[in-house]
Tab-separated table of C-alpha atoms in Angstrom:
chain	number	residue	atom	x	y	z
A	634	MET	CA	-15.974	-14.108	24.096
A	635	ALA	CA	-19.023	-12.771	22.052
A	636	ASP	CA	-19.194	-9.485	23.531
A	637	GLN	CA	-16.184	-8.206	22.453
A	638	TYR	CA	-17.769	-7.971	18.211
A	639	LEU	CA	-19.323	-6.613	16.244
A	640	ARG	CA	-21.613	-8.096	13.507
A	641	CYS	CA	-21.152	-8.070	10.430
A	642	ASP	CA	-23.514	-10.159	9.039
A	643	ASP	CA	-22.883	-9.058	4.417
A	644	TYR	CA	-19.924	-10.695	3.323
A	645	LEU	CA	-19.107	-11.805	-0.434
A	646	VAL	CA	-14.902	-13.514	0.015
A	647	LEU	CA	-13.335	-14.848	-2.495
A	648	LYS	CA	-11.630	-18.609	-1.809
A	649	PRO	CA	-9.446	-18.691	-5.147
A	650	ARG	CA	-8.207	-21.695	-3.731
A	651	ASN	CA	-11.002	-23.148	-2.474
A	652	GLY	CA	-12.092	-24.330	-5.196
A	653	GLY	CA	-12.326	-26.520	-9.244
A	654	LEU	CA	-13.069	-26.162	-12.366
A	655	ARG	CA	-16.782	-27.135	-12.273
A	656	ASP	CA	-17.404	-23.751	-9.954
A	657	LEU	CA	-15.369	-22.100	-11.817
A	658	LEU	CA	-18.384	-22.963	-14.734
A	659	GLN	CA	-20.851	-22.254	-12.863
A	660	LEU	CA	-19.730	-18.639	-12.050
A	661	LEU	CA	-20.836	-17.470	-14.845
A	662	TYR	CA	-24.555	-18.987	-15.799
A	663	SER	CA	-25.451	-19.530	-11.537
A	664	SER	CA	-26.712	-16.965	-9.237
A	665	ASN	CA	-27.292	-19.074	-6.279
A	666	ILE	CA	-23.569	-18.002	-4.713
A	667	SER	CA	-23.581	-19.478	-1.471
A	668	GLU	CA	-23.260	-23.480	-3.321
A	669	ASN	CA	-20.541	-21.711	-5.099
A	670	LYS	CA	-16.966	-23.309	-3.386
A	671	TYR	CA	-15.237	-20.239	-4.519
A	672	ILE	CA	-16.894	-17.721	-2.772
A	673	GLU	CA	-17.895	-17.651	0.924
A	674	SER	CA	-21.161	-15.397	1.641
A	675	PRO	CA	-24.467	-15.604	4.260
A	676	GLU	CA	-26.724	-18.638	3.348
A	677	GLY	CA	-29.323	-18.877	0.704
A	678	ALA	CA	-27.114	-15.604	-1.061
A	679	THR	CA	-27.247	-14.880	-4.120
A	680	LEU	CA	-25.588	-13.126	-7.048
A	681	GLU	CA	-27.385	-12.015	-10.372
A	682	GLY	CA	-26.554	-10.255	-13.004
A	683	ALA	CA	-23.819	-12.030	-15.539
A	684	LYS	CA	-21.580	-8.647	-16.334
A	685	ARG	CA	-21.096	-9.253	-12.335
A	686	ARG	CA	-20.775	-12.828	-11.905
A	687	TRP	CA	-17.892	-12.624	-15.052
A	688	TYR	CA	-15.531	-10.491	-12.945
A	689	LEU	CA	-15.838	-12.530	-9.912
A	690	PHE	CA	-14.936	-15.215	-12.665
A	691	VAL	CA	-12.238	-13.143	-13.624
A	692	SER	CA	-11.441	-11.807	-10.075
A	693	VAL	CA	-11.080	-16.165	-9.581
A	694	LEU	CA	-9.032	-16.858	-13.018
A	695	LEU	CA	-5.781	-14.074	-12.507
A	696	GLN	CA	-6.089	-15.214	-7.857
A	697	LYS	CA	-5.572	-18.805	-9.342
A	698	PHE	CA	-2.853	-17.500	-11.907
A	699	ILE	CA	-1.084	-15.426	-9.732
A	700	LEU	CA	-0.840	-18.283	-6.505
A	701	PHE	CA	-0.083	-20.696	-9.189
A	702	ILE	CA	3.184	-18.890	-9.456
A	703	ARG	CA	3.712	-17.864	-5.699
A	704	LYS	CA	6.282	-19.808	-5.782
A	705	PRO	CA	8.753	-18.608	-8.545
A	706	MET	CA	8.249	-15.324	-7.817
A	707	PHE	CA	9.286	-14.997	-3.985
A	708	TRP	CA	12.234	-17.225	-4.432
A	709	PHE	CA	12.729	-15.078	-7.847
A	710	GLY	CA	12.437	-11.552	-5.314
A	711	LEU	CA	14.893	-13.096	-2.272
A	712	SER	CA	17.402	-13.718	-4.491
A	713	ALA	CA	17.171	-10.434	-6.671
A	714	GLU	CA	16.986	-9.018	-3.023
A	715	PHE	CA	20.788	-10.854	-1.811
A	716	PHE	CA	22.057	-10.041	-4.567
A	717	LEU	CA	21.139	-6.344	-5.365
A	718	ASN	CA	22.471	-6.148	-1.437
A	719	LEU	CA	25.912	-8.364	-1.910
A	720	VAL	CA	27.626	-5.035	-3.722
A	721	PRO	CA	27.286	-3.105	-1.759
A	722	GLU	CA	27.580	-5.559	1.326
A	723	ASN	CA	31.574	-6.417	-0.251
A	724	GLN	CA	31.869	-2.394	-1.962
A	725	ASN	CA	31.913	-2.955	-4.491
A	726	LEU	CA	31.934	-5.623	-7.943
A	727	ALA	CA	35.977	-6.124	-8.074
A	728	THR	CA	36.375	-6.062	-3.893
A	729	LEU	CA	33.458	-9.057	-4.527
A	730	LEU	CA	35.043	-11.307	-5.999
A	731	SER	CA	38.071	-10.895	-5.225
A	732	ASN	CA	36.448	-11.794	-1.852
A	733	ILE	CA	35.586	-14.803	-3.313
A	734	VAL	CA	38.625	-15.809	-4.238
A	735	ARG	CA	39.674	-14.638	-0.864
A	736	GLY	CA	37.182	-16.641	1.207
A	737	LYS	CA	36.161	-13.872	2.682
A	738	LEU	CA	32.786	-13.050	1.802
A	739	LYS	CA	30.550	-10.622	3.409
A	740	ILE	CA	26.401	-11.972	3.284
A	741	PRO	CA	24.465	-9.779	4.006
A	742	ASP	CA	21.951	-9.770	6.885
A	743	GLN	CA	18.464	-8.458	6.444
A	744	LYS	CA	18.275	-6.841	9.109
A	745	SER	CA	21.117	-4.946	9.401
A	746	PRO	CA	20.597	-0.637	8.841
A	747	THR	CA	22.654	-1.780	5.679
A	748	PHE	CA	20.008	-3.771	3.810
A	749	ARG	CA	18.027	-1.787	1.732
A	750	SER	CA	14.320	-3.817	-0.205
A	751	PHE	CA	13.573	-3.714	-3.838
A	752	ALA	CA	12.119	-0.774	-2.992
A	753	GLY	CA	15.442	1.604	-1.601
A	754	HIS	CA	16.938	0.486	-4.587
A	755	VAL	CA	14.470	1.406	-7.394
A	756	ASP	CA	14.960	4.861	-5.566
A	757	GLN	CA	18.114	5.541	-3.533
A	758	ARG	CA	16.701	8.502	-1.984
A	759	PHE	CA	17.130	8.670	2.019
A	760	GLU	CA	17.623	12.348	2.683
A	761	LEU	CA	14.578	14.732	2.685
A	762	ASP	CA	15.148	17.660	0.719
A	763	LYS	CA	16.521	19.803	2.433
A	764	LYS	CA	14.629	23.150	0.268
A	765	ILE	CA	11.279	21.813	1.933
A	766	LYS	CA	11.158	23.452	5.252
A	767	TYR	CA	8.568	23.024	7.437
A	768	GLY	CA	5.392	25.757	6.357
A	769	ASP	CA	6.382	25.059	3.228
A	770	GLY	CA	2.544	24.304	0.880
A	771	ARG	CA	3.928	20.673	-0.367
A	772	TYR	CA	6.154	19.647	3.285
A	773	LEU	CA	3.610	17.297	4.734
A	774	ALA	CA	3.540	15.695	1.502
A	775	ALA	CA	7.507	15.736	0.945
A	776	LEU	CA	7.474	14.432	4.278
A	777	THR	CA	4.891	11.465	4.109
A	778	VAL	CA	6.053	10.068	0.578
A	779	MET	CA	9.323	9.844	1.908
A	780	ALA	CA	7.725	7.761	4.684
A	781	SER	CA	5.418	6.023	2.999
A	782	LYS	CA	9.029	4.401	0.557
A	783	LEU	CA	10.966	3.962	3.802
A	784	ALA	CA	8.241	1.692	4.916
A	785	TYR	CA	9.351	-0.741	2.604
A	786	GLU	CA	12.362	-1.515	5.090
A	787	ASN	CA	13.380	-3.460	7.636
A	788	GLU	CA	13.418	-2.090	12.125
A	789	SER	CA	17.010	-0.578	11.761
A	790	LEU	CA	16.433	1.038	8.988
A	791	ILE	CA	14.109	3.111	9.725
A	792	LYS	CA	16.000	3.913	12.427
A	793	GLN	CA	18.923	4.978	11.664
A	794	THR	CA	17.087	6.513	8.869
A	795	VAL	CA	14.150	9.291	11.258
A	796	ASN	CA	16.651	9.130	14.050
A	797	GLN	CA	20.503	10.288	12.678
A	798	HIS	CA	18.955	11.539	8.207
A	799	TRP	CA	16.310	12.964	9.494
A	800	LYS	CA	16.765	14.447	13.240
A	801	MET	CA	13.172	13.320	14.658
A	802	GLU	CA	11.950	10.389	16.959
A	803	PHE	CA	11.482	6.919	15.359
A	804	ILE	CA	8.801	5.900	18.228
A	805	LYS	CA	8.196	2.477	16.787
A	806	PHE	CA	7.923	0.062	14.367
A	807	PHE	CA	4.830	-1.960	13.902
A	808	ASP	CA	4.912	-5.927	12.554
A	809	CYS	CA	1.426	-7.394	12.629
A	810	TRP	CA	-0.632	-10.405	11.628
A	811	ASP	CA	-2.798	-10.573	8.599
A	812	ASP	CA	-5.247	-13.044	8.064
A	813	TYR	CA	-5.715	-12.420	4.350
A	814	ARG	CA	-1.870	-14.163	4.507
A	815	GLY	CA	-1.492	-16.261	7.432
A	816	ALA	CA	1.229	-14.370	8.364
A	817	LEU	CA	3.187	-11.671	10.372
A	818	SER	CA	3.111	-9.554	6.813
A	819	THR	CA	0.877	-6.804	8.757
A	820	GLN	CA	3.940	-3.709	8.904
A	821	ALA	CA	3.958	0.089	9.743
A	822	PHE	CA	6.146	2.691	11.401
A	823	MET	CA	5.340	5.462	13.774
A	824	PHE	CA	7.777	8.929	13.937
A	825	CYS	CA	7.821	12.354	15.700
A	826	ASP	CA	8.971	15.300	14.968
A	827	ASN	CA	10.335	16.551	18.316
A	828	PRO	CA	10.963	13.794	21.361
A	829	ASP	CA	9.767	15.810	23.663
A	830	GLU	CA	7.005	17.472	23.342
A	831	PRO	CA	6.117	16.543	19.562
A	832	ASN	CA	3.448	18.649	17.088
A	833	LEU	CA	3.537	15.865	14.403
A	834	ILE	CA	2.923	12.342	14.608
A	835	VAL	CA	3.444	10.481	11.434
A	836	VAL	CA	1.949	7.355	11.117
A	837	ALA	CA	3.483	4.913	7.504
A	838	PHE	CA	2.073	1.502	6.843
A	839	ARG	CA	3.763	-0.413	4.183
A	840	GLY	CA	3.293	-1.122	1.305
A	841	THR	CA	3.114	-4.636	-2.082
A	842	GLU	CA	6.427	-6.280	-1.672
A	843	PRO	CA	7.420	-6.460	-5.238
A	844	PHE	CA	7.008	-10.495	-5.518
A	845	ASP	CA	4.630	-11.271	-2.682
A	846	ALA	CA	1.886	-12.726	-4.352
A	847	THR	CA	-0.702	-12.822	-2.105
A	848	ALA	CA	-0.363	-9.256	-1.585
A	849	TRP	CA	-1.206	-8.613	-5.960
A	850	CYS	CA	-3.903	-11.231	-5.336
A	851	THR	CA	-5.619	-8.439	-3.049
A	852	ASP	CA	-5.752	-5.708	-5.502
A	853	LEU	CA	-7.707	-8.104	-7.615
A	854	ASP	CA	-9.290	-9.266	-5.306
A	855	PHE	CA	-13.453	-8.169	-5.236
A	856	SER	CA	-13.802	-10.159	-1.859
A	857	TRP	CA	-15.945	-7.747	0.568
A	858	TYR	CA	-17.907	-7.343	4.251
A	859	GLU	CA	-20.456	-4.506	5.366
A	860	LEU	CA	-19.155	-2.582	8.140
A	861	PRO	CA	-21.220	-0.790	10.795
A	862	GLU	CA	-23.256	2.484	9.379
A	863	CYS	CA	-21.338	2.728	6.804
A	864	GLY	CA	-20.629	0.343	3.804
A	865	LYS	CA	-18.976	-1.751	2.101
A	866	VAL	CA	-15.123	-2.185	2.964
A	867	HIS	CA	-12.717	-4.121	0.136
A	868	GLY	CA	-11.704	-7.073	2.708
A	869	GLY	CA	-7.398	-8.312	2.258
A	870	PHE	CA	-7.720	-4.526	3.762
A	871	VAL	CA	-9.694	-5.265	6.157
A	872	LYS	CA	-8.009	-8.512	7.479
A	873	ALA	CA	-4.310	-7.163	6.705
A	874	LEU	CA	-5.417	-4.091	9.404
A	875	GLY	CA	-6.785	-7.581	11.130
A	876	LEU	CA	-10.265	-6.095	12.104
A	877	LEU	CA	-11.638	-9.510	11.451
A	878	GLN	CA	-10.137	-12.225	13.337
A	879	ARG	CA	-13.987	-14.517	12.659
A	880	GLN	CA	-16.035	-14.927	9.867
A	881	GLY	CA	-18.604	-12.070	10.629
A	882	ASP	CA	-17.210	-10.451	13.267
A	883	TRP	CA	-15.396	-6.847	13.718
A	884	PRO	CA	-13.644	-6.916	17.099
A	885	LYS	CA	-14.031	-3.910	19.429
A	886	GLU	CA	-10.611	-4.806	21.282
A	887	GLU	CA	-7.329	-6.810	20.336
A	888	GLU	CA	-7.532	-10.384	20.915
A	889	GLU	CA	-3.927	-12.272	23.580
A	890	ASP	CA	-3.160	-15.260	21.888
A	891	ASP	CA	-4.824	-18.090	23.565
A	892	GLY	CA	-1.210	-19.139	23.569
A	893	ASP	CA	-3.056	-23.796	22.104
A	894	ASP	CA	-0.257	-23.015	18.486
A	895	GLN	CA	2.845	-23.317	19.759
A	896	HIS	CA	4.607	-22.469	17.119
A	897	ARG	CA	1.810	-20.028	15.700
A	898	PRO	CA	3.102	-15.904	16.214
A	899	PRO	CA	1.403	-14.326	17.918
A	900	ARG	CA	-0.947	-11.936	16.769
A	901	THR	CA	-0.527	-9.236	17.190
A	902	TYR	CA	-2.727	-6.692	14.814
A	903	ALA	CA	-2.068	-2.892	13.693
A	904	TYR	CA	-5.483	-1.083	13.838
A	905	PHE	CA	-5.091	-1.940	18.296
A	906	ALA	CA	-1.215	-1.111	18.061
A	907	VAL	CA	-0.862	1.648	16.333
A	908	LYS	CA	-4.135	3.104	18.697
A	909	GLU	CA	-2.552	2.895	21.341
A	910	LYS	CA	0.467	3.800	20.608
A	911	LEU	CA	-1.034	6.618	18.933
A	912	GLU	CA	-3.260	7.240	22.352
A	913	GLU	CA	0.195	6.979	24.191
A	914	VAL	CA	2.435	9.919	22.032
A	915	LEU	CA	-0.613	11.722	22.055
A	916	GLY	CA	-0.992	11.994	25.368
A	917	ARG	CA	2.119	13.717	26.634
A	918	SER	CA	1.896	16.078	23.577
A	919	ARG	CA	0.977	19.317	23.103
A	920	GLU	CA	-2.275	20.391	23.144
A	921	GLY	CA	-1.767	21.473	19.447
A	922	ALA	CA	-0.224	18.121	18.958
A	923	ARG	CA	-1.554	15.940	14.982
A	924	PHE	CA	-0.688	13.018	13.261
A	925	VAL	CA	-0.867	11.513	10.246
A	926	VAL	CA	-0.813	8.699	8.259
A	927	THR	CA	-0.148	7.753	5.579
A	928	GLY	CA	1.092	5.156	2.602
A	929	HIS	CA	2.485	3.528	-1.123
A	930	SER	CA	0.498	1.250	-2.807
A	931	LEU	CA	-1.165	-1.295	0.345
A	932	GLY	CA	-0.091	1.550	2.663
A	933	GLY	CA	-2.448	3.255	0.868
A	934	ALA	CA	-5.020	1.680	1.336
A	935	LEU	CA	-4.877	0.554	5.239
A	936	ALA	CA	-3.159	4.456	5.953
A	937	VAL	CA	-7.993	5.157	4.602
A	938	LEU	CA	-9.578	2.810	6.230
A	939	PHE	CA	-7.551	2.962	8.763
A	940	PRO	CA	-9.271	6.512	11.088
A	941	ALA	CA	-12.299	5.161	9.245
A	942	ILE	CA	-12.204	1.964	12.275
A	943	LEU	CA	-11.719	4.707	14.589
A	944	ALA	CA	-15.000	6.712	13.669
A	945	VAL	CA	-16.902	3.086	13.707
A	946	GLN	CA	-15.576	2.359	16.874
A	947	GLY	CA	-16.435	5.953	17.941
A	948	GLU	CA	-12.310	7.638	18.479
A	949	GLU	CA	-13.519	10.533	18.306
A	950	GLY	CA	-10.754	12.027	20.553
A	951	LEU	CA	-8.693	10.761	18.262
A	952	LEU	CA	-10.367	11.524	15.441
A	953	GLY	CA	-10.410	15.624	15.902
A	954	ARG	CA	-6.351	15.808	16.498
A	955	MET	CA	-6.189	14.074	13.121
A	956	GLY	CA	-4.124	15.561	10.638
A	957	GLY	CA	-4.813	14.726	7.886
A	958	VAL	CA	-4.016	11.252	5.443
A	959	TYR	CA	-1.762	11.239	2.081
A	960	THR	CA	-1.688	9.010	-0.151
A	961	PHE	CA	0.485	7.166	-2.339
A	962	GLY	CA	-0.721	4.939	-5.494
A	963	GLN	CA	-3.389	3.742	-3.592
A	964	PRO	CA	-5.905	1.047	-4.376
A	965	ARG	CA	-9.111	1.032	-4.184
A	966	VAL	CA	-10.608	0.246	-0.381
A	967	GLY	CA	-14.615	0.191	-0.569
A	968	ASP	CA	-17.882	1.764	-1.861
A	969	GLU	CA	-19.888	4.372	-3.123
A	970	LYS	CA	-21.367	4.090	0.770
A	971	PHE	CA	-18.050	4.221	2.800
A	972	GLY	CA	-16.402	6.966	0.829
A	973	GLU	CA	-19.651	8.914	1.868
A	974	PHE	CA	-19.279	8.018	5.725
A	975	VAL	CA	-14.757	8.647	5.444
A	976	MET	CA	-15.483	12.099	3.962
A	977	GLU	CA	-18.478	13.107	6.212
A	978	ARG	CA	-17.370	11.299	9.462
A	979	CYS	CA	-13.099	11.924	9.045
A	980	PHE	CA	-12.922	15.010	6.915
A	981	LYS	CA	-15.793	16.719	7.371
A	982	GLY	CA	-15.299	20.453	5.998
A	983	GLY	CA	-12.081	19.920	6.842
A	984	SER	CA	-12.204	20.161	10.521
A	985	THR	CA	-9.421	17.333	11.348
A	986	GLY	CA	-7.302	17.324	8.401
A	987	GLU	CA	-7.686	16.409	4.385
A	988	TYR	CA	-7.247	13.159	1.990
A	989	CYS	CA	-4.826	13.495	-0.610
A	990	ARG	CA	-4.663	11.069	-3.356
A	991	TYR	CA	-1.620	11.172	-5.146
A	992	VAL	CA	-2.151	9.463	-8.390
A	993	TYR	CA	1.214	8.855	-11.353
A	994	CYS	CA	0.438	8.673	-14.871
A	995	ASN	CA	-0.010	5.138	-15.643
A	996	ASP	CA	-0.406	3.203	-12.290
A	997	ILE	CA	-2.337	0.113	-12.535
A	998	VAL	CA	-2.763	-0.194	-8.511
A	999	PRO	CA	-4.870	4.254	-8.283
A	1000	ARG	CA	-7.671	1.980	-10.714
A	1001	LEU	CA	-7.837	-1.067	-8.919
A	1002	PRO	CA	-10.594	-2.910	-8.480
A	1003	TYR	CA	-11.779	-2.778	-10.868
A	1004	ASP	CA	-14.944	-0.256	-11.243
A	1005	ASP	CA	-17.941	-0.314	-13.088
A	1006	LYS	CA	-21.436	0.332	-12.959
A	1007	THR	CA	-21.339	-3.304	-11.977
A	1008	LEU	CA	-19.643	-3.111	-9.176
A	1009	LEU	CA	-18.683	-1.907	-5.972
A	1010	PHE	CA	-15.944	-0.724	-5.365
A	1011	LYS	CA	-15.262	3.274	-6.022
A	1012	HIS	CA	-12.813	5.776	-4.830
A	1013	PHE	CA	-13.284	9.049	-3.200
A	1014	GLY	CA	-12.975	12.632	-2.179
A	1015	THR	CA	-10.335	13.913	-4.344
A	1016	CYS	CA	-7.565	13.019	-7.120
A	1017	LEU	CA	-4.379	14.733	-6.874
A	1018	TYR	CA	-2.909	13.796	-9.764
A	1019	PHE	CA	0.151	13.892	-11.409
A	1020	ASP	CA	1.468	13.691	-15.608
A	1021	SER	CA	4.937	12.011	-16.156
A	1022	TYR	CA	5.785	15.049	-16.556
A	1023	TYR	CA	4.708	16.237	-13.070
A	1024	ASN	CA	2.730	18.445	-13.913
A	1025	GLY	CA	-0.351	18.319	-11.461
A	1026	GLN	CA	-4.274	18.681	-11.674
A	1027	ILE	CA	-7.236	17.932	-8.656
A	1028	VAL	CA	-9.618	15.651	-10.406
A	1029	LYS	CA	-12.494	13.022	-9.370
A	1030	GLU	CA	-11.032	10.682	-10.640
A	1031	GLU	CA	-7.527	9.529	-12.739
A	1032	PRO	CA	-8.080	9.602	-15.626
A	1033	ASN	CA	-8.090	5.935	-17.369
A	1034	LYS	CA	-10.713	4.750	-14.153
A	1035	ASN	CA	-9.898	1.220	-14.853
A	1036	TYR	CA	-6.585	1.470	-17.036
A	1037	PHE	CA	-7.838	-1.493	-19.630
A	1038	ALA	CA	-9.299	1.144	-21.998
A	1039	LEU	CA	-8.361	-0.378	-25.980
A	1040	TRP	CA	-7.937	3.278	-27.166
A	1041	SER	CA	-5.151	4.102	-24.350
A	1042	LEU	CA	-3.012	1.125	-25.240
A	1043	LEU	CA	-1.023	3.659	-27.333
A	1044	PRO	CA	-0.707	5.673	-25.520
A	1045	ARG	CA	0.171	4.493	-22.552
A	1046	HIS	CA	3.125	2.897	-24.577
A	1047	ILE	CA	4.433	5.824	-25.934
A	1048	ASN	CA	4.353	7.349	-21.766
A	1049	ALA	CA	6.162	4.994	-21.087
A	1050	VAL	CA	9.224	4.696	-24.157
A	1051	TRP	CA	9.196	8.555	-23.100
A	1052	GLU	CA	10.264	7.767	-19.597
A	1053	LEU	CA	12.916	5.346	-21.051
A	1054	ILE	CA	14.461	8.002	-22.373
A	1055	ARG	CA	13.477	11.125	-19.040
A	1056	SER	CA	15.540	8.197	-17.410
A	1057	PHE	CA	18.788	9.058	-19.158
A	1058	ILE	CA	18.134	13.090	-19.068
A	1059	ILE	CA	16.389	13.754	-15.235
A	1060	GLY	CA	19.396	13.979	-14.113
A	1061	TYR	CA	20.772	16.543	-16.220
A	1062	ARG	CA	18.142	18.921	-16.176
A	1063	ARG	CA	16.943	18.866	-11.948
A	1064	GLY	CA	19.731	17.157	-10.744
A	1065	SER	CA	21.698	14.126	-9.219
A	1066	ASP	CA	18.901	13.896	-6.208
A	1067	TYR	CA	17.071	13.103	-9.927
A	1068	ARG	CA	19.318	10.855	-11.476
A	1069	GLU	CA	18.404	7.216	-12.511
A	1070	GLY	CA	20.543	4.729	-11.302
A	1071	TRP	CA	21.514	2.013	-13.755
A	1072	PHE	CA	18.471	-0.564	-11.846
A	1073	LEU	CA	15.751	1.922	-12.659
A	1074	THR	CA	16.658	1.591	-15.544
A	1075	PHE	CA	17.072	-1.611	-17.162
A	1076	LEU	CA	13.646	-2.410	-14.961
A	1077	ARG	CA	12.518	0.753	-17.328
A	1078	LEU	CA	12.351	-1.188	-19.975
A	1079	PHE	CA	9.644	-3.546	-18.820
A	1080	GLY	CA	7.637	-0.304	-18.102
A	1081	LEU	CA	7.174	-0.682	-22.057
A	1082	ILE	CA	5.809	-4.223	-21.926
A	1083	VAL	CA	3.260	-3.397	-19.306
A	1084	PRO	CA	2.929	1.131	-19.907
A	1085	GLY	CA	2.117	1.137	-15.959
A	1086	LEU	CA	3.403	-0.519	-13.816
A	1087	LEU	CA	6.553	0.691	-12.633
A	1088	ASP	CA	5.063	4.053	-12.730
A	1089	HIS	CA	3.457	2.321	-9.078
A	1090	ASN	CA	7.202	2.919	-7.900
A	1091	PRO	CA	8.017	4.958	-5.162
A	1092	GLN	CA	10.355	7.195	-7.637
A	1093	ASP	CA	7.364	9.071	-9.696
A	1094	TYR	CA	5.938	10.683	-6.822
A	1095	VAL	CA	9.011	11.794	-4.973
A	1096	ASN	CA	9.987	13.314	-7.919
A	1097	LEU	CA	6.127	14.986	-7.595
A	1098	THR	CA	5.828	16.006	-4.237
A	1099	ARG	CA	9.147	18.067	-4.715
A	1100	ILE	CA	8.908	19.019	-8.672
A	1101	GLY	CA	5.572	18.358	-9.836
A	1102	THR	CA	3.639	21.861	-10.709
A	1103	MET	CA	-0.322	21.990	-9.335
A	1104	LYS	CA	-0.927	25.970	-9.341
A	1105	ALA	CA	-4.403	25.209	-7.812
A	1106	LEU	CA	-3.050	23.796	-4.638
A	1107	LYS	CA	-0.004	26.381	-3.893
A	1108	ILE	CA	3.022	24.571	-3.946
A	1109	ASP	CA	4.411	24.948	-6.039
């Protein structure tokens, strides 16, 4: 079995569940990290620099807090999603009350095409913008952001939306194992524009669920593995894509479940499942057919990492048919060397497509994990940054790249007030497609407390691809 793996001998993995107070304090003064229970690293590994260890200390502390509240978060999210679907399942509030009295209450089915996720209630649009046609400069961005948003939904709703509303061809839904979370939680779906001879195939990875504590820990985690040839990559994203079943090993091919544990779900890993299906679909497509990869939040990180691993594995044939990567609210994925590798091998001269990283205003997630000269996580390529008026510009890095600068605190709060006001007027200015429902308007009140948190919601990313202005990209 060992010959099926590529070695990964340099790594630093945070284990927030493992240690105690002594180990936590030890991070502050001891460079010998290999003996710390909170850190998994090669034997004898050290970490010099008090500032770097301080960041690890803060990361572990924040992750421990989030894990401490993970059950209340989960049950709150589950309850909120249930009640958000309960009213429409029973037509309206009056009918709901009547059905309760008559004992005819209709319970939402999570696998039904009428059941919407939390994200689906925040932004209730499922139709594509009919004014944006194939060949328009903004077409791929508008299509991929809707696919990224749709990725949060269940398989039945995704299939119905793609086939009936978008008039395209649903290909497959992927529900894969994530070693970071220890569950079937890495999800994606694939569709194409034409069932007989596809010209465009889209792969959309699901992003971070709002009340998934472990997923939020991923964005706060500084764990990394050094990938052969291309630098250090975020440990949580590596495991979510199914690239690290064993400590220190990179798989070449997908392993089948050995069946020893009868209660364990089948271990299908996203990278291999998506790659295999892509090869099959491209094999029956016309020569000029291309695929694009997309995702919002965590899904954006996986969308970038997928072609990077294709390059590592020498899948030049697949890379040659890639039409681009479109991410929305994507966190940082790797170090500077990783960024250089991806841009050189996956987007060299634009011959294999383009990398478009969209960032809306004060969105906190693209500013994670923390980036300064003492840490390794860096964005790469160009950033398509849009402010709260949906005015865009191409920049190397989004403003206030780490979010936490004190000088930007007041402007962020002022902007959150404007976004709340905008929620009442945008429907009148832009049309009914942009009207924000009571639920999103209610959530924007929380944006006054933590400005930037609500900027991560898909609503604004859909808006900026439809009505955003950016003359440099000729999409207006």
